[in-house]
Tab-separated table of C-alpha atoms in Angstrom:
chain	number	residue	atom	x	y	z
A	1	MET	CA	66.168	-60.142	-79.280
A	2	SER	CA	67.608	-59.832	-75.794
A	3	ILE	CA	68.448	-62.778	-73.758
A	4	GLU	CA	66.053	-61.564	-71.093
A	5	ILE	CA	63.117	-61.857	-73.611
A	6	GLU	CA	64.368	-65.380	-75.015
A	7	ASP	CA	64.545	-66.639	-71.471
A	8	LEU	CA	61.037	-65.128	-70.557
A	9	ALA	CA	59.645	-66.657	-73.844
A	10	ALA	CA	61.056	-70.238	-72.922
A	11	ARG	CA	59.729	-70.188	-69.433
A	12	LEU	CA	56.357	-69.068	-70.532
A	13	VAL	CA	56.114	-71.795	-73.049
A	14	ALA	CA	57.010	-74.269	-70.466
A	15	GLY	CA	54.055	-73.293	-68.655
A	16	GLU	CA	55.667	-71.194	-65.835
A	17	ARG	CA	52.736	-69.176	-64.287
A	18	ARG	CA	55.078	-66.544	-62.767
A	19	ALA	CA	56.644	-65.940	-66.311
A	20	LEU	CA	53.065	-65.554	-67.728
A	21	ALA	CA	52.189	-63.045	-65.027
A	22	ARG	CA	55.417	-61.193	-65.775
A	23	ALA	CA	54.924	-61.260	-69.577
A	24	ILE	CA	51.338	-59.850	-69.167
A	25	THR	CA	52.624	-57.002	-66.877
A	26	LEU	CA	55.204	-56.290	-69.634
A	27	VAL	CA	52.655	-56.116	-72.387
A	28	GLU	CA	50.246	-53.877	-70.227
A	29	SER	CA	52.983	-51.387	-69.551
A	30	THR	CA	53.130	-48.160	-71.204
A	31	ARG	CA	56.778	-47.383	-71.131
A	32	ALA	CA	58.410	-47.154	-74.443
A	33	ASP	CA	61.216	-49.816	-73.588
A	34	HIS	CA	58.508	-52.119	-72.245
A	35	ARG	CA	56.472	-51.786	-75.258
A	36	ALA	CA	59.572	-52.640	-77.642
A	37	ALA	CA	60.249	-55.671	-75.290
A	38	ALA	CA	56.602	-56.819	-75.439
A	39	GLU	CA	56.417	-56.514	-79.161
A	40	ALA	CA	59.682	-58.672	-79.313
A	41	LEU	CA	58.197	-61.122	-77.034
A	42	LEU	CA	54.897	-61.490	-78.956
A	43	ASP	CA	56.637	-61.820	-82.306
A	44	ARG	CA	58.869	-64.505	-80.892
A	45	LEU	CA	55.750	-66.587	-79.666
A	46	ALA	CA	53.701	-65.924	-82.591
A	47	ASP	CA	52.052	-69.210	-83.884
A	48	PRO	CA	49.100	-69.306	-86.250
A	49	ASP	CA	48.324	-72.933	-85.525
A	50	ARG	CA	47.347	-72.702	-81.847
A	51	THR	CA	43.838	-73.922	-81.405
A	52	ALA	CA	42.831	-72.546	-78.047
A	53	LEU	CA	39.115	-71.926	-77.758
A	54	ARG	CA	38.721	-68.179	-76.994
A	55	VAL	CA	35.378	-67.486	-75.212
A	56	GLY	CA	33.949	-63.945	-74.516
A	57	LEU	CA	31.630	-63.314	-71.578
A	58	SER	CA	29.593	-60.339	-70.843
A	59	GLY	CA	26.584	-59.641	-68.623
A	60	THR	CA	24.721	-57.169	-66.640
A	61	PRO	CA	26.392	-56.081	-63.174
A	62	GLY	CA	25.422	-58.425	-60.427
A	63	VAL	CA	24.163	-61.120	-62.771
A	64	GLY	CA	27.058	-63.619	-61.131
A	65	LYS	CA	29.756	-63.512	-63.932
A	66	SER	CA	32.355	-64.444	-61.510
A	67	SER	CA	30.388	-67.131	-59.977
A	68	PHE	CA	29.617	-68.597	-63.397
A	69	ILE	CA	33.160	-68.520	-64.515
A	70	GLU	CA	34.354	-70.160	-61.409
A	71	ALA	CA	31.879	-73.007	-61.634
A	72	LEU	CA	32.432	-73.423	-65.269
A	73	GLY	CA	36.232	-73.270	-64.932
A	74	LEU	CA	36.312	-75.937	-62.024
A	75	ARG	CA	34.315	-78.196	-64.278
A	76	LEU	CA	36.601	-77.697	-67.276
A	77	VAL	CA	39.654	-78.250	-65.076
A	78	GLU	CA	38.137	-81.555	-63.932
A	79	ASP	CA	37.738	-82.575	-67.539
A	80	GLY	CA	41.401	-81.987	-68.302
A	81	HIS	CA	41.416	-78.527	-69.696
A	82	ARG	CA	43.822	-75.586	-68.765
A	83	VAL	CA	41.938	-72.649	-68.260
A	84	ALA	CA	42.878	-68.906	-68.449
A	85	VAL	CA	40.516	-66.178	-67.229
A	86	LEU	CA	41.242	-62.623	-68.322
A	87	ALA	CA	38.898	-60.406	-66.104
A	88	VAL	CA	38.449	-56.831	-66.994
A	89	ASP	CA	37.469	-54.632	-64.250
A	90	PRO	CA	35.993	-51.039	-64.448
A	91	SER	CA	38.288	-48.063	-63.905
A	92	SER	CA	37.576	-44.836	-61.985
A	93	ALA	CA	37.237	-41.986	-64.430
A	94	ARG	CA	38.652	-39.631	-61.682
A	95	SER	CA	41.597	-41.516	-60.393
A	96	GLY	CA	42.120	-44.129	-63.046
A	97	GLY	CA	42.217	-46.731	-60.319
A	98	SER	CA	40.472	-50.161	-60.332
A	99	ILE	CA	39.552	-52.589	-57.582
A	100	LEU	CA	40.617	-55.776	-59.541
A	101	GLY	CA	38.423	-57.927	-57.374
A	102	ASP	CA	37.758	-60.653	-59.818
A	103	LYS	CA	40.496	-62.955	-58.396
A	104	THR	CA	39.080	-62.789	-54.911
A	105	ARG	CA	35.675	-63.550	-56.131
A	106	MET	CA	36.921	-66.757	-57.889
A	107	GLU	CA	38.934	-67.979	-54.793
A	108	ARG	CA	38.445	-71.672	-55.528
A	109	LEU	CA	39.396	-71.543	-59.137
A	110	SER	CA	42.447	-69.379	-58.459
A	111	ARG	CA	43.843	-72.079	-56.274
A	112	GLU	CA	43.751	-74.791	-59.132
A	113	PRO	CA	47.104	-75.459	-60.651
A	114	ARG	CA	45.555	-75.918	-64.116
A	115	ALA	CA	43.768	-72.556	-63.965
A	116	PHE	CA	45.099	-68.898	-64.427
A	117	ILE	CA	43.180	-65.817	-63.445
A	118	ARG	CA	44.444	-62.186	-64.440
A	119	PRO	CA	42.383	-59.149	-63.517
A	120	SER	CA	43.152	-56.055	-65.579
A	121	PRO	CA	41.774	-52.418	-65.508
A	122	ALA	CA	39.765	-51.413	-68.488
A	123	ALA	CA	41.294	-47.789	-68.079
A	124	ALA	CA	39.972	-45.492	-70.664
A	125	GLN	CA	39.357	-48.391	-73.256
A	126	LEU	CA	35.826	-48.770	-74.500
A	127	GLY	CA	34.170	-52.041	-75.457
A	128	GLY	CA	34.481	-53.714	-72.087
A	129	VAL	CA	38.027	-54.943	-72.522
A	130	ALA	CA	41.520	-53.668	-71.585
A	131	ARG	CA	43.785	-52.200	-74.155
A	132	ARG	CA	46.116	-55.214	-74.060
A	133	THR	CA	43.498	-57.936	-73.546
A	134	ARG	CA	44.280	-59.344	-77.033
A	135	GLU	CA	48.013	-59.615	-76.306
A	136	ALA	CA	47.360	-61.149	-72.894
A	137	MET	CA	45.121	-63.671	-74.537
A	138	LEU	CA	48.015	-64.666	-76.931
A	139	LEU	CA	50.510	-64.988	-74.116
A	140	CYS	CA	47.878	-67.415	-72.235
A	141	GLU	CA	47.761	-69.510	-75.375
A	142	ALA	CA	51.405	-69.670	-75.696
A	143	ALA	CA	51.493	-70.780	-72.068
A	144	GLY	CA	49.563	-73.923	-72.899
A	145	PHE	CA	45.969	-72.788	-71.813
A	146	ASP	CA	43.563	-74.452	-74.277
A	147	VAL	CA	40.522	-72.445	-73.068
A	148	VAL	CA	40.785	-68.581	-72.614
A	149	ILE	CA	37.858	-66.740	-71.108
A	150	VAL	CA	37.728	-63.009	-71.414
A	151	GLU	CA	35.070	-61.450	-69.041
A	152	THR	CA	34.097	-57.847	-69.926
A	153	VAL	CA	33.189	-54.959	-67.495
A	154	GLY	CA	29.389	-55.492	-68.236
A	155	VAL	CA	26.688	-54.965	-70.580
A	156	GLY	CA	26.710	-51.383	-71.979
A	157	GLN	CA	26.455	-49.272	-75.056
A	158	SER	CA	29.974	-50.485	-76.250
A	159	GLU	CA	30.299	-53.890	-74.662
A	160	THR	CA	30.758	-55.682	-78.038
A	161	LEU	CA	34.572	-55.376	-78.501
A	162	VAL	CA	35.178	-58.725	-76.903
A	163	SER	CA	33.188	-60.515	-79.616
A	164	ARG	CA	35.699	-59.237	-82.147
A	165	MET	CA	38.515	-61.082	-80.369
A	166	THR	CA	37.120	-64.293	-79.413
A	167	ASP	CA	35.556	-67.524	-81.022
A	168	VAL	CA	32.198	-67.806	-79.103
A	169	PHE	CA	30.553	-64.863	-77.325
A	170	LEU	CA	28.391	-65.588	-74.286
A	171	LEU	CA	25.836	-63.319	-72.787
A	172	LEU	CA	24.996	-64.042	-69.281
A	173	LEU	CA	21.649	-62.529	-67.799
A	174	ALA	CA	19.424	-62.801	-64.806
A	175	PRO	CA	15.910	-63.838	-64.559
A	176	ALA	CA	13.841	-60.688	-65.308
A	177	GLY	CA	10.617	-59.169	-66.270
A	178	GLY	CA	9.589	-57.225	-69.315
A	179	ASP	CA	11.057	-53.981	-68.245
A	180	GLU	CA	14.505	-55.658	-67.564
A	181	LEU	CA	14.350	-57.311	-70.862
A	182	GLN	CA	13.811	-54.017	-72.691
A	183	GLY	CA	16.886	-52.762	-71.036
A	184	VAL	CA	19.158	-55.198	-72.825
A	185	LYS	CA	20.807	-53.451	-75.880
A	186	ARG	CA	19.737	-55.019	-79.055
A	187	GLY	CA	23.294	-54.527	-80.235
A	188	ILE	CA	24.809	-56.994	-77.679
A	189	MET	CA	21.907	-59.463	-78.358
A	190	GLU	CA	22.795	-59.545	-82.090
A	191	ILE	CA	26.327	-60.603	-81.644
A	192	ALA	CA	25.623	-63.097	-78.700
A	193	ASP	CA	26.064	-66.741	-79.681
A	194	LEU	CA	24.608	-68.047	-76.533
A	195	VAL	CA	22.311	-66.249	-74.060
A	196	LEU	CA	22.515	-68.089	-70.632
A	197	VAL	CA	20.005	-67.055	-68.079
A	198	ASN	CA	21.745	-67.606	-64.570
A	199	LYS	CA	20.341	-68.200	-61.282
A	200	ALA	CA	18.021	-70.745	-62.352
A	201	ASP	CA	17.564	-72.432	-59.013
A	202	GLY	CA	15.348	-72.129	-55.964
A	203	ASP	CA	12.504	-69.576	-56.060
A	204	LEU	CA	13.926	-68.162	-59.403
A	205	ALA	CA	13.893	-71.427	-61.357
A	206	ALA	CA	10.416	-70.895	-62.878
A	207	GLN	CA	11.061	-67.175	-63.656
A	208	ALA	CA	14.387	-68.229	-65.318
A	209	GLN	CA	12.700	-70.582	-67.501
A	210	ARG	CA	10.116	-67.850	-68.507
A	211	THR	CA	13.017	-65.382	-69.210
A	212	ARG	CA	14.738	-68.095	-71.388
A	213	ALA	CA	11.693	-68.585	-73.427
A	214	ASP	CA	11.392	-64.668	-73.786
A	215	TYR	CA	14.991	-64.576	-75.117
A	216	ALA	CA	14.739	-67.384	-77.371
A	217	GLY	CA	11.791	-65.749	-79.050
A	218	ALA	CA	13.581	-62.499	-79.464
A	219	LEU	CA	16.572	-64.361	-80.913
A	220	ARG	CA	14.414	-66.027	-83.536
A	221	LEU	CA	13.492	-62.390	-84.838
A	222	MET	CA	17.286	-61.662	-85.347
A	223	ARG	CA	18.691	-61.619	-88.854
A	224	ARG	CA	20.449	-65.077	-89.509
A	225	ARG	CA	24.231	-64.920	-89.559
A	226	ASP	CA	26.372	-66.909	-92.118
A	227	THR	CA	28.728	-67.780	-89.179
A	228	ASP	CA	26.010	-69.884	-87.351
A	229	PRO	CA	24.932	-73.360	-87.625
A	230	GLU	CA	21.309	-74.393	-87.274
A	231	GLY	CA	19.987	-73.518	-83.774
A	232	ILE	CA	22.536	-70.729	-82.990
A	233	PRO	CA	22.068	-68.148	-81.416
A	234	ALA	CA	20.196	-69.995	-78.497
A	235	ALA	CA	19.046	-69.357	-75.058
A	236	ARG	CA	19.696	-71.694	-72.049
A	237	THR	CA	19.316	-71.706	-68.286
A	238	VAL	CA	22.168	-72.277	-66.058
A	239	SER	CA	22.942	-72.051	-62.325
A	240	ALA	CA	26.368	-71.219	-61.019
A	241	LEU	CA	25.111	-72.282	-57.481
A	242	THR	CA	24.057	-75.770	-58.279
A	243	GLY	CA	25.879	-76.543	-61.601
A	244	GLU	CA	22.689	-77.140	-63.236
A	245	GLY	CA	22.855	-76.474	-67.111
A	246	LEU	CA	26.658	-75.937	-67.166
A	247	ALA	CA	27.606	-79.149	-68.973
A	248	GLU	CA	24.860	-78.672	-71.551
A	249	ALA	CA	25.941	-74.920	-72.131
A	250	TRP	CA	29.567	-75.961	-72.536
A	251	ALA	CA	28.614	-78.865	-74.816
A	252	GLU	CA	26.859	-76.211	-76.968
A	253	VAL	CA	29.868	-74.036	-77.021
A	254	GLU	CA	32.160	-76.891	-78.158
A	255	ARG	CA	29.474	-77.917	-80.872
A	256	LEU	CA	29.447	-74.288	-82.142
A	257	ALA	CA	33.353	-73.838	-82.026
A	258	ALA	CA	33.809	-77.495	-83.786
A	259	TRP	CA	31.307	-76.253	-86.563
A	260	ARG	CA	32.964	-73.007	-87.194
A	261	ARG	CA	36.422	-74.515	-87.185
A	262	ASP	CA	35.422	-77.294	-89.487
A	263	SER	CA	33.512	-74.986	-91.808
A	264	GLY	CA	36.398	-72.488	-92.052
A	265	VAL	CA	34.481	-69.722	-90.218
A	266	THR	CA	37.059	-69.477	-87.307
A	267	ALA	CA	39.990	-69.194	-89.742
A	268	ARG	CA	38.166	-66.374	-91.604
A	269	VAL	CA	37.068	-64.637	-88.556
A	270	ARG	CA	40.473	-64.855	-86.866
A	271	ALA	CA	42.207	-63.347	-89.919
A	272	ALA	CA	39.647	-60.442	-89.815
A	273	GLN	CA	40.290	-59.936	-86.151
A	274	ALA	CA	43.922	-59.805	-86.734
A	275	GLY	CA	43.361	-57.059	-89.427
A	276	GLN	CA	41.235	-55.139	-87.023
A	277	TRP	CA	43.931	-55.445	-84.355
A	278	PHE	CA	46.591	-54.089	-86.969
A	279	GLU	CA	44.209	-51.087	-87.691
A	280	ASP	CA	43.565	-50.322	-84.005
A	281	GLU	CA	47.366	-50.479	-83.257
A	282	LEU	CA	47.870	-48.121	-86.218
A	283	ARG	CA	45.447	-45.699	-85.016
A	284	ALA	CA	46.705	-45.747	-81.402
A	285	GLY	CA	50.325	-45.289	-82.955
A	286	LEU	CA	49.158	-42.073	-84.862
A	287	GLU	CA	47.670	-40.806	-81.781
A	288	ALA	CA	50.925	-41.353	-79.723
A	289	LEU	CA	53.039	-39.882	-82.388
A	290	LEU	CA	50.847	-36.705	-82.417
A	291	ALA	CA	50.995	-36.464	-78.726
A	292	SER	CA	54.836	-37.108	-78.243
A	293	ASP	CA	56.148	-34.558	-81.037
A	294	SER	CA	56.441	-31.367	-79.213
A	295	GLU	CA	55.709	-29.188	-82.439
A	296	LEU	CA	52.763	-31.441	-83.371
A	297	ALA	CA	51.385	-31.227	-79.863
A	298	ALA	CA	51.679	-27.417	-79.708
A	299	ARG	CA	49.940	-27.389	-83.127
A	300	LEU	CA	47.047	-29.524	-81.560
A	301	GLU	CA	46.622	-27.398	-78.780
A	302	ARG	CA	46.268	-24.326	-80.920
A	303	LEU	CA	43.628	-25.913	-83.106
A	304	ARG	CA	41.865	-27.369	-80.085
A	305	ALA	CA	41.653	-23.693	-78.730
A	306	GLU	CA	40.113	-22.499	-81.925
A	307	VAL	CA	37.505	-25.240	-82.007
A	308	GLU	CA	36.619	-24.630	-78.344
A	309	ALA	CA	36.280	-20.983	-79.089
A	310	GLY	CA	34.058	-21.692	-82.059
A	311	ARG	CA	36.520	-20.189	-84.547
A	312	ALA	CA	37.087	-23.338	-86.472
A	313	ALA	CA	35.048	-26.539	-87.301
A	314	PRO	CA	36.252	-29.704	-85.626
A	315	GLY	CA	36.623	-31.704	-88.954
A	316	ALA	CA	38.637	-28.827	-90.728
A	317	ALA	CA	40.855	-28.380	-87.625
A	318	ALA	CA	41.541	-32.210	-87.525
A	319	ARG	CA	42.580	-32.175	-91.101
A	320	ALA	CA	44.765	-29.207	-90.532
A	321	ALA	CA	46.455	-30.946	-87.428
A	322	LEU	CA	47.376	-34.019	-89.490
A	323	GLU	CA	48.760	-31.950	-92.585
A	324	PRO	CA	52.391	-32.035	-91.300
A	325	LEU	CA	52.319	-35.727	-90.843
A	326	VAL	CA	50.629	-36.260	-94.241
A	327	ARG	CA	53.539	-34.114	-95.980
A	328	ALA	CA	56.261	-36.047	-93.890
A	329	LEU	CA	54.944	-39.449	-95.218
A	330	ARG	CA	54.646	-38.163	-98.662
A	331	ASP	CA	58.116	-36.874	-98.795
A	332	ALA	CA	59.450	-40.066	-97.063
């Protein structure tokens, strides 16, 4: 391991924010030398005994995710926690760019010395998270943050990946009527631990309570999960504007996290998450290998042309594309 990586690791563990920002930039880079350095850094910082609480948050666009995180984060900081927020912003399919505006929407929290906010572009990654969100999360834990909040792009068909890298998954929704309720995907409802109806204040307070009751009824119809104590999943009302319900919602999060930790669920789930991470990296590595080898890349283009012209089936062409790689692995 290089002296530079050792120095970066030491400064990060000491809680230096600039070192954490630099480390996340390093793991997000796609350059081969940066990837090698990032892997060395993560290996140096690996510690299975870290107990930071990982919280995933998703919600429909405009529901007030940033306002909710800021209000909750400020409350947690006041209670003595160190809070890291990894906010994933959608990327343009045309240019690949991303506005990365979450930090400006959480201005008060970004000024807190015990808080850290890092926006990242989703790029082409599905599931509402950035490709390197898991690695960024581990870096935040190594830097001493005991609560890591991962905010996803927003509710969609594939906005469930964040639940496979966190301990507790929150779904933030707005007061809504029947049509809006039907628009929420059943898949994301099935993985939510807590459904929080935001904006439960002013003229919307009564509607928020009705919406909470509707979601509570829907959750009771869901199949019971062996990772839940009695009363979970649950629906609650909160207001990022007034702070109403935030303390109760966080108490529910802590109760659930403690139950899962004490019953062995967290250890089991984190082991499965690590295994899934390994498989994801393996697939990504194979794709990169196929694209980087000139002969394999040319073979892929020929087979793609055959598929596009209708002269070959996609499945058979994919197997043919992998044949050289399979032979090389057998001969190794």
